[in-house]
């Protein structure tokens, strides 16, 4: 006989959790998995807008090379639920500080209390205003050579000048093809050391603004300039401006700042994922703009371990204080129930 474990899937929220994870990508789910295995009460609130949704597969992820983004998320959700965690579909509208933690409000009117928060909301790729870029994004318009370089190897690759990292991006993609063209677009034509580097690597520079992409039979075949000329290309690399999704935390004073690389905006955090706001950790692209799926998952797990340690320190202080008052120790299960009751009473003003 084969035993089958039935895991109930519900969007019904409890009053309170040890940790609310905002964002259900690789960082958020990995953090939730670590926390549920630590016997913490956890809910992941996921708006369902993953950055890598347009991609056909996740690459560079050991033992899961090429897995579809949606399949990876579903596997992660199942693993979190298998340890008693919840994954709830919803969009967070506001987060407010309370005496015992945080109140997390959703746009549909639901709300929940949390002792700690793990922010894993990811980022948004802002693309240059060139017709055709967004619709081809993640297909033959790409950004990361480590995510897509192998798939477009030996093709005619274009690199669109769009920011301070564009020349660096062209030099990177040269590793995957000896036919790379740099389109300066709205940037000044490369000069000095940058021009020398491009020339030394055999990367052609085309000045002039890009007007649109040439698409034939649902394939990129060229880049059209404003003067009407077309340069044949099979793939186009674009360095997007990456902006962390953080508006919901403005009430806590946690705001995105310019990343030192100039590539966009992120939430600063230390090596453990701890932000400047007590009780809030960040993991994945919301704090590390360059993190791939594997790196984001690792950061989520690391932040979760720190959150658990922080909760243990708090619970130990409370236990020591209770012992000094002569209170009778109680089990972890009872402690969890008391915590939920306390947060619930505060919610109703009791």
Short mmCIF file of N, CA and C in Angstrom, two decimals, residues 1 3 28 34 36 42 49 69 76 90 92 103 122 165 179 182 186-187 204 215 226 236 240 269 297 315 336:
data_model
loop_
_atom_site.label_atom_id
_atom_site.label_comp_id
_atom_site.label_asym_id
_atom_site.label_seq_id
_atom_site.Cartn_x
_atom_site.Cartn_y
_atom_site.Cartn_z
N UNK A 1 0.85 -1.20 0.00
CA UNK A 1 0.00 0.00 0.00
C UNK A 1 0.89 1.25 0.00
N UNK A 3 1.21 5.16 0.84
CA UNK A 3 0.60 6.24 1.63
C UNK A 3 0.70 7.55 0.87
N UNK A 28 11.43 34.11 -2.28
CA UNK A 28 10.37 34.01 -1.28
C UNK A 28 10.04 32.58 -0.92
N UNK A 34 12.60 27.17 4.18
CA UNK A 34 13.51 27.10 5.31
C UNK A 34 12.78 27.37 6.62
N UNK A 36 9.46 27.07 7.29
CA UNK A 36 8.49 26.03 7.65
C UNK A 36 9.21 24.81 8.20
N UNK A 42 4.12 30.30 8.62
CA UNK A 42 4.54 31.13 7.50
C UNK A 42 3.44 31.20 6.44
N UNK A 49 3.15 37.81 -10.54
CA UNK A 49 3.73 38.53 -11.69
C UNK A 49 5.23 38.34 -11.70
N UNK A 69 9.74 28.33 -15.85
CA UNK A 69 9.54 29.16 -14.65
C UNK A 69 8.29 28.81 -13.87
N UNK A 76 7.95 24.60 -5.97
CA UNK A 76 8.30 25.29 -4.74
C UNK A 76 7.11 25.48 -3.83
N UNK A 90 -2.50 36.97 -3.90
CA UNK A 90 -2.98 38.28 -3.47
C UNK A 90 -1.91 39.33 -3.65
N UNK A 92 -0.27 42.76 -1.91
CA UNK A 92 -0.17 43.58 -0.70
C UNK A 92 -0.31 45.05 -1.06
N UNK A 103 1.30 44.82 10.49
CA UNK A 103 0.02 44.50 9.89
C UNK A 103 0.20 44.59 8.38
N UNK A 122 10.92 41.13 -5.81
CA UNK A 122 11.58 41.18 -7.12
C UNK A 122 11.68 42.59 -7.67
N UNK A 165 25.94 50.28 -18.39
CA UNK A 165 26.51 48.94 -18.48
C UNK A 165 26.43 48.35 -19.89
N UNK A 179 30.02 37.56 -33.82
CA UNK A 179 29.28 38.52 -34.63
C UNK A 179 28.39 39.37 -33.71
N UNK A 182 27.27 46.72 -31.71
CA UNK A 182 26.80 47.63 -30.67
C UNK A 182 26.09 48.80 -31.32
N UNK A 186 20.63 56.11 -28.29
CA UNK A 186 20.55 57.48 -27.78
C UNK A 186 21.77 57.86 -26.94
N UNK A 187 22.73 56.93 -26.82
CA UNK A 187 23.95 57.23 -26.08
C UNK A 187 24.99 57.83 -27.01
N UNK A 204 31.48 45.63 -33.86
CA UNK A 204 31.14 46.77 -34.72
C UNK A 204 30.25 47.75 -33.96
N UNK A 215 10.63 42.11 -37.68
CA UNK A 215 10.17 40.78 -37.31
C UNK A 215 9.56 40.10 -38.54
N UNK A 226 16.57 55.06 -37.48
CA UNK A 226 15.68 56.14 -37.88
C UNK A 226 15.95 56.64 -39.29
N UNK A 236 18.83 40.45 -29.86
CA UNK A 236 19.19 41.79 -29.39
C UNK A 236 19.27 41.78 -27.87
N UNK A 240 18.23 46.52 -19.32
CA UNK A 240 17.07 47.23 -18.79
C UNK A 240 17.46 48.03 -17.55
N UNK A 269 20.52 46.07 1.85
CA UNK A 269 20.47 45.13 2.97
C UNK A 269 21.89 44.67 3.26
N UNK A 297 17.38 32.17 -4.66
CA UNK A 297 16.91 31.11 -3.76
C UNK A 297 17.84 30.97 -2.58
N UNK A 315 12.34 35.11 21.67
CA UNK A 315 11.63 34.15 22.50
C UNK A 315 12.44 33.76 23.74
N UNK A 336 3.15 29.36 20.40
CA UNK A 336 2.63 29.83 19.11
C UNK A 336 1.17 30.24 19.23
#
